PDB file of C-alpha atoms and ligand atoms in Angstrom:
ATOM      1  CA  MET A  11     -21.994   8.846  -0.630  1.00 87.00           C
ATOM      2  CA  LYS A  12     -20.470   5.370  -0.346  1.00 91.00           C
ATOM      3  CA  LEU A  13     -16.785   4.750  -1.015  1.00 93.00           C
ATOM      4  CA  LEU A  14     -15.637   1.159  -1.457  1.00 96.00           C
ATOM      5  CA  ILE A  15     -12.100   0.286  -0.315  1.00 95.00           C
ATOM      6  CA  ALA A  16     -10.843  -2.592  -2.475  1.00 96.00           C
ATOM      7  CA  THR A  17      -9.182  -4.612   0.270  1.00 93.00           C
ATOM      8  CA  ARG A  18      -9.968  -7.339   2.791  1.00 90.00           C
ATOM      9  CA  ASN A  19      -6.929  -6.375   4.902  1.00 87.00           C
ATOM     10  CA  LYS A  20      -8.271  -5.017   8.229  1.00 86.00           C
ATOM     11  CA  HIS A  21      -5.003  -3.246   9.051  1.00 80.00           C
ATOM     12  CA  LYS A  22      -5.133  -1.279   5.781  1.00 84.00           C
ATOM     13  CA  LEU A  23      -8.831  -0.555   6.254  1.00 90.00           C
ATOM     14  CA  ARG A  24      -8.282   0.979   9.674  1.00 86.00           C
ATOM     15  CA  GLU A  25      -5.537   3.250   8.312  1.00 82.00           C
ATOM     16  CA  ILE A  26      -7.648   4.324   5.324  1.00 87.00           C
ATOM     17  CA  ARG A  27     -10.735   4.942   7.487  1.00 87.00           C
ATOM     18  CA  GLU A  28      -8.704   7.201   9.796  1.00 82.00           C
ATOM     19  CA  ILE A  29      -7.379   9.354   6.963  1.00 82.00           C
ATOM     20  CA  PHE A  30     -10.695   9.443   5.076  1.00 82.00           C
ATOM     21  CA  SER A  31     -12.849  10.228   8.103  1.00 81.00           C
ATOM     22  CA  ILE A  32     -15.198  12.495   6.138  1.00 82.00           C
ATOM     23  CA  ALA A  33     -18.643  12.894   7.732  1.00 84.00           C
ATOM     24  CA  THR A  34     -20.586  12.547   4.487  1.00 85.00           C
ATOM     25  CA  LEU A  35     -18.612   9.489   3.372  1.00 88.00           C
ATOM     26  CA  GLN A  36     -19.771   5.972   4.197  1.00 92.00           C
ATOM     27  CA  ILE A  37     -16.818   3.637   3.835  1.00 93.00           C
ATOM     28  CA  VAL A  38     -17.436   0.010   2.899  1.00 95.00           C
ATOM     29  CA  SER A  39     -14.861  -2.615   1.942  1.00 96.00           C
ATOM     30  CA  ALA A  40     -14.387  -5.775  -0.077  1.00 95.00           C
ATOM     31  CA  LEU A  41     -15.313  -7.608   3.154  1.00 95.00           C
ATOM     32  CA  ASP A  42     -18.892  -6.406   2.530  1.00 96.00           C
ATOM     33  CA  PHE A  43     -18.850  -8.130  -0.892  1.00 96.00           C
ATOM     34  CA  PRO A  44     -17.600 -11.642  -0.065  1.00 94.00           C
ATOM     35  CA  TRP A  45     -18.934 -13.062  -3.343  1.00 95.00           C
ATOM     36  CA  ILE A  46     -16.591 -10.902  -5.448  1.00 93.00           C
ATOM     37  CA  PRO A  47     -13.365 -12.868  -6.119  1.00 92.00           C
ATOM     38  CA  ASP A  48      -9.922 -11.382  -5.369  1.00 91.00           C
ATOM     39  CA  VAL A  49      -8.538  -9.426  -8.318  1.00 93.00           C
ATOM     40  CA  VAL A  50      -5.410 -11.039  -9.802  1.00 93.00           C
ATOM     41  CA  GLU A  51      -2.531  -8.564  -9.397  1.00 92.00           C
ATOM     42  CA  ASP A  52      -0.701  -9.287 -12.652  1.00 94.00           C
ATOM     43  CA  GLY A  53       0.188  -5.728 -13.716  1.00 95.00           C
ATOM     44  CA  ASP A  54       3.764  -4.677 -14.517  1.00 95.00           C
ATOM     45  CA  THR A  55       3.591  -1.708 -12.154  1.00 97.00           C
ATOM     46  CA  LEU A  56       2.085  -0.793  -8.797  1.00 98.00           C
ATOM     47  CA  GLU A  57      -0.025   1.816 -10.588  1.00 98.00           C
ATOM     48  CA  ALA A  58      -1.434  -0.759 -13.031  1.00 98.00           C
ATOM     49  CA  ASN A  59      -2.375  -3.106 -10.184  1.00 97.00           C
ATOM     50  CA  ALA A  60      -4.035  -0.336  -8.147  1.00 98.00           C
ATOM     51  CA  ILE A  61      -6.035   0.786 -11.200  1.00 98.00           C
ATOM     52  CA  LYS A  62      -7.026  -2.790 -12.060  1.00 98.00           C
ATOM     53  CA  LYS A  63      -8.273  -3.461  -8.518  1.00 97.00           C
ATOM     54  CA  ALA A  64     -10.178  -0.159  -8.252  1.00 97.00           C
ATOM     55  CA  SER A  65     -11.741  -0.408 -11.725  1.00 97.00           C
ATOM     56  CA  THR A  66     -12.755  -4.071 -11.389  1.00 97.00           C
ATOM     57  CA  LEU A  67     -14.502  -3.557  -8.068  1.00 97.00           C
ATOM     58  CA  ALA A  68     -16.089  -0.259  -9.131  1.00 97.00           C
ATOM     59  CA  LYS A  69     -17.621  -1.915 -12.179  1.00 96.00           C
ATOM     60  CA  ALA A  70     -18.717  -4.982 -10.167  1.00 96.00           C
ATOM     61  CA  THR A  71     -20.451  -2.934  -7.454  1.00 96.00           C
ATOM     62  CA  GLY A  72     -21.395   0.355  -9.116  1.00 95.00           C
ATOM     63  CA  LEU A  73     -19.569   2.213  -6.317  1.00 95.00           C
ATOM     64  CA  TRP A  74     -16.717   4.711  -6.378  1.00 94.00           C
ATOM     65  CA  THR A  75     -13.720   2.599  -5.330  1.00 96.00           C
ATOM     66  CA  LEU A  76     -10.281   3.222  -3.843  1.00 96.00           C
ATOM     67  CA  ALA A  77      -7.490   0.636  -4.188  1.00 96.00           C
ATOM     68  CA  ASP A  78      -3.813   0.555  -3.245  1.00 95.00           C
ATOM     69  CA  ASP A  79      -0.777  -1.441  -4.244  1.00 96.00           C
ATOM     70  CA  SER A  80       2.611  -1.237  -2.547  1.00 96.00           C
ATOM     71  CA  GLY A  81       6.081  -2.648  -2.891  1.00 97.00           C
ATOM     72  CA  LEU A  82       9.698  -2.356  -1.821  1.00 98.00           C
ATOM     73  CA  GLU A  83      12.245  -1.178  -4.406  1.00 98.00           C
ATOM     74  CA  VAL A  84      15.921  -1.860  -3.642  1.00 98.00           C
ATOM     75  CA  GLU A  85      18.427   0.169  -5.682  1.00 98.00           C
ATOM     76  CA  ALA A  86      21.190  -2.469  -5.700  1.00 98.00           C
ATOM     77  CA  LEU A  87      18.679  -5.011  -7.039  1.00 98.00           C
ATOM     78  CA  GLY A  88      17.516  -2.788  -9.893  1.00 98.00           C
ATOM     79  CA  GLY A  89      14.238  -1.971  -8.141  1.00 98.00           C
ATOM     80  CA  ALA A  90      13.378  -5.564  -7.110  1.00 98.00           C
ATOM     81  CA  PRO A  91      11.291  -6.968  -5.539  1.00 98.00           C
ATOM     82  CA  GLY A  92       9.014  -4.053  -6.559  1.00 97.00           C
ATOM     83  CA  VAL A  93       5.685  -5.178  -7.908  1.00 97.00           C
ATOM     84  CA  TYR A  94       6.591  -8.769  -6.887  1.00 95.00           C
ATOM     85  CA  SER A  95       7.179  -7.863  -3.211  1.00 96.00           C
ATOM     86  CA  ALA A  96       4.433 -10.111  -1.835  1.00 92.00           C
ATOM     87  CA  ARG A  97       5.702 -13.201  -3.666  1.00 93.00           C
ATOM     88  CA  TYR A  98       9.474 -12.542  -3.829  1.00 95.00           C
ATOM     89  CA  ALA A  99      10.397 -15.923  -2.317  1.00 94.00           C
ATOM     90  CA  GLY A 100       7.466 -17.829  -3.840  1.00 91.00           C
ATOM     91  CA  GLU A 101       3.705 -17.780  -4.189  1.00 85.00           C
ATOM     92  CA  SER A 102       2.848 -18.450  -0.532  1.00 75.00           C
ATOM     93  CA  VAL A 103       2.761 -15.276   1.565  1.00 70.00           C
ATOM     94  CA  ASP A 104       5.594 -15.863   4.020  1.00 87.00           C
ATOM     95  CA  TYR A 105       7.115 -12.571   5.143  1.00 93.00           C
ATOM     96  CA  ALA A 106      10.077 -14.279   6.874  1.00 95.00           C
ATOM     97  CA  ALA A 107      11.050 -16.151   3.690  1.00 96.00           C
ATOM     98  CA  ASN A 108      10.862 -12.923   1.661  1.00 96.00           C
ATOM     99  CA  ASN A 109      13.120 -11.171   4.180  1.00 97.00           C
ATOM    100  CA  ARG A 110      15.603 -14.063   4.189  1.00 96.00           C
ATOM    101  CA  LYS A 111      15.803 -13.983   0.397  1.00 97.00           C
ATOM    102  CA  LEU A 112      16.286 -10.209   0.376  1.00 98.00           C
ATOM    103  CA  LEU A 113      19.084 -10.314   2.964  1.00 98.00           C
ATOM    104  CA  ARG A 114      20.757 -13.200   1.085  1.00 98.00           C
ATOM    105  CA  ASN A 115      20.653 -11.253  -2.190  1.00 98.00           C
ATOM    106  CA  LEU A 116      22.205  -8.248  -0.443  1.00 98.00           C
ATOM    107  CA  GLU A 117      24.994 -10.195   1.292  1.00 98.00           C
ATOM    108  CA  GLY A 118      28.261  -8.244   0.909  1.00 97.00           C
ATOM    109  CA  VAL A 119      26.414  -5.311  -0.722  1.00 98.00           C
ATOM    110  CA  VAL A 120      27.431  -1.981   0.845  1.00 98.00           C
ATOM    111  CA  GLU A 121      24.992   0.304  -1.014  1.00 97.00           C
ATOM    112  CA  ARG A 122      21.657  -0.648   0.589  1.00 98.00           C
ATOM    113  CA  ARG A 123      19.307   2.214  -0.330  1.00 98.00           C
ATOM    114  CA  ALA A 124      15.661   1.320  -0.896  1.00 98.00           C
ATOM    115  CA  GLN A 125      12.210   2.835  -0.959  1.00 98.00           C
ATOM    116  CA  PHE A 126       8.720   1.649  -0.251  1.00 98.00           C
ATOM    117  CA  ARG A 127       6.272   2.940  -2.830  1.00 98.00           C
ATOM    118  CA  CYS A 128       2.467   2.947  -2.783  1.00 97.00           C
ATOM    119  CA  ALA A 129       0.056   3.727  -5.624  1.00 98.00           C
ATOM    120  CA  ILE A 130      -3.574   4.579  -4.820  1.00 97.00           C
ATOM    121  CA  ALA A 131      -6.240   4.590  -7.509  1.00 97.00           C
ATOM    122  CA  LEU A 132      -9.758   6.020  -7.381  1.00 96.00           C
ATOM    123  CA  ALA A 133     -12.184   4.552  -9.917  1.00 96.00           C
ATOM    124  CA  ALA A 134     -15.615   5.777 -10.967  1.00 93.00           C
ATOM    125  CA  PRO A 135     -18.475   3.249 -11.283  1.00 94.00           C
ATOM    126  CA  ASP A 136     -17.766   3.096 -15.031  1.00 94.00           C
ATOM    127  CA  GLY A 137     -14.210   1.961 -14.281  1.00 94.00           C
ATOM    128  CA  ARG A 138     -12.313   5.082 -15.278  1.00 95.00           C
ATOM    129  CA  ALA A 139      -9.537   5.727 -12.747  1.00 96.00           C
ATOM    130  CA  ARG A 140      -6.972   8.261 -11.622  1.00 96.00           C
ATOM    131  CA  VAL A 141      -3.908   7.535  -9.459  1.00 97.00           C
ATOM    132  CA  VAL A 142      -1.616   9.185  -6.865  1.00 98.00           C
ATOM    133  CA  GLU A 143       1.473   7.810  -5.125  1.00 98.00           C
ATOM    134  CA  GLY A 144       3.597   8.100  -2.018  1.00 98.00           C
ATOM    135  CA  SER A 145       7.052   6.840  -1.135  1.00 98.00           C
ATOM    136  CA  CYS A 146       9.348   6.429   1.857  1.00 98.00           C
ATOM    137  CA  ALA A 147      13.129   6.154   1.384  1.00 98.00           C
ATOM    138  CA  GLY A 148      15.538   4.355   3.688  1.00 98.00           C
ATOM    139  CA  LEU A 149      18.078   1.577   4.109  1.00 98.00           C
ATOM    140  CA  ILE A 150      17.935  -2.211   4.225  1.00 98.00           C
ATOM    141  CA  ILE A 151      19.844  -3.359   7.327  1.00 98.00           C
ATOM    142  CA  ARG A 152      21.794  -6.635   7.602  1.00 98.00           C
ATOM    143  CA  GLU A 153      19.444  -8.551   9.936  1.00 97.00           C
ATOM    144  CA  THR A 154      15.812  -8.453  11.019  1.00 98.00           C
ATOM    145  CA  ARG A 155      14.904  -6.217  13.987  1.00 98.00           C
ATOM    146  CA  GLY A 156      11.528  -5.684  15.726  1.00 97.00           C
ATOM    147  CA  ALA A 157       8.179  -7.446  15.964  1.00 95.00           C
ATOM    148  CA  ASN A 158       5.638  -4.825  14.886  1.00 91.00           C
ATOM    149  CA  GLY A 159       4.169  -4.326  11.434  1.00 87.00           C
ATOM    150  CA  PHE A 160       4.415  -6.815   8.601  1.00 89.00           C
ATOM    151  CA  GLY A 161       6.263  -7.650   5.381  1.00 93.00           C
ATOM    152  CA  TYR A 162       9.675  -6.030   5.043  1.00 97.00           C
ATOM    153  CA  ASP A 163       9.240  -3.820   8.126  1.00 96.00           C
ATOM    154  CA  PRO A 164      11.931  -5.686  10.174  1.00 98.00           C
ATOM    155  CA  VAL A 165      14.694  -4.957   7.612  1.00 98.00           C
ATOM    156  CA  PHE A 166      13.802  -1.362   6.647  1.00 98.00           C
ATOM    157  CA  VAL A 167      15.061   1.755   8.487  1.00 98.00           C
ATOM    158  CA  PRO A 168      13.456   4.954   7.140  1.00 98.00           C
ATOM    159  CA  ASP A 169      15.713   7.974   6.507  1.00 98.00           C
ATOM    160  CA  GLY A 170      16.096  10.172   9.576  1.00 98.00           C
ATOM    161  CA  TYR A 171      15.347   7.366  12.069  1.00 98.00           C
ATOM    162  CA  ALA A 172      17.421   4.686  13.838  1.00 97.00           C
ATOM    163  CA  GLU A 173      14.695   2.077  14.260  1.00 98.00           C
ATOM    164  CA  THR A 174      13.204  -0.293  11.702  1.00 98.00           C
ATOM    165  CA  PHE A 175       9.529   0.029  10.776  1.00 96.00           C
ATOM    166  CA  ALA A 176       9.018  -3.115  12.915  1.00 96.00           C
ATOM    167  CA  GLU A 177      10.443  -1.278  15.953  1.00 98.00           C
ATOM    168  CA  THR A 178       8.558   2.033  15.570  1.00 95.00           C
ATOM    169  CA  GLU A 179       5.071   2.742  16.884  1.00 93.00           C
ATOM    170  CA  ALA A 180       2.286   2.228  14.316  1.00 87.00           C
ATOM    171  CA  GLU A 181       1.316   5.888  14.659  1.00 87.00           C
ATOM    172  CA  LEU A 182       4.760   7.073  13.492  1.00 93.00           C
ATOM    173  CA  LYS A 183       4.962   4.490  10.713  1.00 92.00           C
ATOM    174  CA  ASN A 184       1.527   5.469   9.393  1.00 88.00           C
ATOM    175  CA  ARG A 185       2.576   9.121   9.334  1.00 91.00           C
ATOM    176  CA  ILE A 186       5.805   8.695   7.356  1.00 95.00           C
ATOM    177  CA  SER A 187       5.164   5.503   5.408  1.00 95.00           C
ATOM    178  CA  HIS A 188       4.610   5.231   1.659  1.00 96.00           C
ATOM    179  CA  ARG A 189       0.960   4.285   2.308  1.00 93.00           C
ATOM    180  CA  GLY A 190       0.428   7.124   4.786  1.00 93.00           C
ATOM    181  CA  ARG A 191       1.891   9.611   2.313  1.00 96.00           C
ATOM    182  CA  ALA A 192      -0.074   8.213  -0.635  1.00 96.00           C
ATOM    183  CA  LEU A 193      -3.275   8.356   1.421  1.00 92.00           C
ATOM    184  CA  GLU A 194      -2.534  11.967   2.354  1.00 92.00           C
ATOM    185  CA  ALA A 195      -1.987  12.726  -1.349  1.00 95.00           C
ATOM    186  CA  ALA A 196      -5.299  10.996  -2.138  1.00 94.00           C
ATOM    187  CA  ARG A 197      -7.062  12.970   0.552  1.00 91.00           C
ATOM    188  CA  ARG A 198      -5.571  16.230  -0.799  1.00 92.00           C
ATOM    189  CA  ALA A 199      -6.433  15.345  -4.407  1.00 93.00           C
ATOM    190  CA  TRP A 200      -9.905  13.903  -3.927  1.00 91.00           C
ATOM    191  CA  GLY A 201     -11.083  14.716  -0.359  1.00 83.00           C
ATOM    192  CA  ASP A 202     -13.092  17.830  -1.233  1.00 83.00           C
ATOM    193  CA  LEU A 203     -14.672  16.140  -4.215  1.00 75.00           C
ATOM    194  CA  LEU A 204     -15.628  13.047  -2.215  1.00 80.00           C
ATOM    195  CA  GLU A 205     -17.006  15.285   0.516  1.00 80.00           C
ATOM    196  CA  SER A 206     -19.192  17.223  -1.901  1.00 77.00           C
ATOM    197  CA  GLY A 207     -20.517  14.057  -3.551  1.00 69.00           C
ATOM    198  CA  ALA A 208     -19.289  11.906  -6.397  1.00 58.00           C
ATOM    199  CA  ALA A 209     -21.698  13.491  -8.874  1.00 51.00           C
ATOM    200  CA  LYS A 210     -19.278  16.373  -9.255  1.00 54.00           C
ATOM    201  CA  LEU A 211     -16.339  14.096  -9.979  1.00 53.00           C
ATOM    202  CA  THR A 212     -15.429  13.790 -13.617  1.00 52.00           C
ATOM    203  CA  PRO A 213     -13.065  10.857 -14.126  1.00 48.00           C
TER     204      PRO A 213
HETATM  205  P1  IMP B  19       0.356  -4.561  -0.737  1.00 87.08           P
HETATM  206  O1  IMP B  19       0.207  -4.233  -2.163  1.00 87.08           O
HETATM  207  O2  IMP B  19       0.175  -3.355   0.152  1.00 87.08           O
HETATM  208  O3  IMP B  19      -0.449  -5.717  -0.289  1.00 87.08           O
HETATM  209  O4  IMP B  19       1.886  -4.944  -0.525  1.00 87.08           O
HETATM  210  C1  IMP B  19       2.535  -5.958  -1.257  1.00 87.08           C
HETATM  211  C2  IMP B  19       3.740  -6.445  -0.476  1.00 87.08           C
HETATM  212  O5  IMP B  19       4.669  -5.349  -0.293  1.00 87.08           O
HETATM  213  C3  IMP B  19       3.419  -6.929   0.932  1.00 87.08           C
HETATM  214  O6  IMP B  19       3.090  -8.291   0.933  1.00 87.08           O
HETATM  215  C4  IMP B  19       4.714  -6.668   1.662  1.00 87.08           C
HETATM  216  O7  IMP B  19       5.628  -7.714   1.424  1.00 87.08           O
HETATM  217  C5  IMP B  19       5.241  -5.416   0.990  1.00 87.08           C
HETATM  218  N1  IMP B  19       4.804  -4.223   1.745  1.00 87.08           N
HETATM  219  C6  IMP B  19       3.861  -3.314   1.356  1.00 87.08           C
HETATM  220  N2  IMP B  19       3.703  -2.374   2.292  1.00 87.08           N
HETATM  221  C7  IMP B  19       4.562  -2.682   3.289  1.00 87.08           C
HETATM  222  C8  IMP B  19       4.849  -2.065   4.547  1.00 87.08           C
HETATM  223  O8  IMP B  19       4.280  -1.044   4.960  1.00 87.08           O
HETATM  224  N3  IMP B  19       5.802  -2.683   5.296  1.00 87.08           N
HETATM  225  C9  IMP B  19       6.443  -3.793   4.882  1.00 87.08           C
HETATM  226  N4  IMP B  19       6.198  -4.418   3.753  1.00 87.08           N
HETATM  227  C10 IMP B  19       5.258  -3.859   2.930  1.00 87.08           C
END
């Protein structure tokens, strides 16, 4: 069967392909449907955005569709930037500006606990969806460190490690990250069903 991944982000696609390497599954992506416009991510939660993306593309293509939405939640900021992580410092996607704003808002703050969270939705061709999530807890440090990864990686040190996500190898980050854990949960929840064919899946 075909499974559509609702993203045009090649980095995400590679990670998802690796975890969902199921012989009977042919993975396609939003890159294969260039005429379908980007879905506006205007939900109040990561879950709502993941479901909206998966359902919209499933209905538009008639394919079972997987979509993810992630964000960084900082305790001292009441969970911000959360669902607004991509546009924390403004509409244009500028990771450095987002990190500067975050560090400014945490100036003088001692309690710097945070978590990345990722919601993954699977939608049937009729749009009905189910969702799983994964998270990764850690600390926001006081400056940026490292050149790997993207987004808030240079300011986030996961629990149990000394390096930021921008200093660790991709392989380690993928294993312990919110997205890696959510994808593992998705694979556990839906892998067998996807392997045996979508006909047996009841949304
Ligand atoms: P998306 O929903 O995965 O596209 O993530 C939305 C925003 O959350 C991104 O633009 C990043 O700012 C942030 N983000 C999500 N995942 C990560 C990550 O693994 N590292 C750093 N930042 C992330």
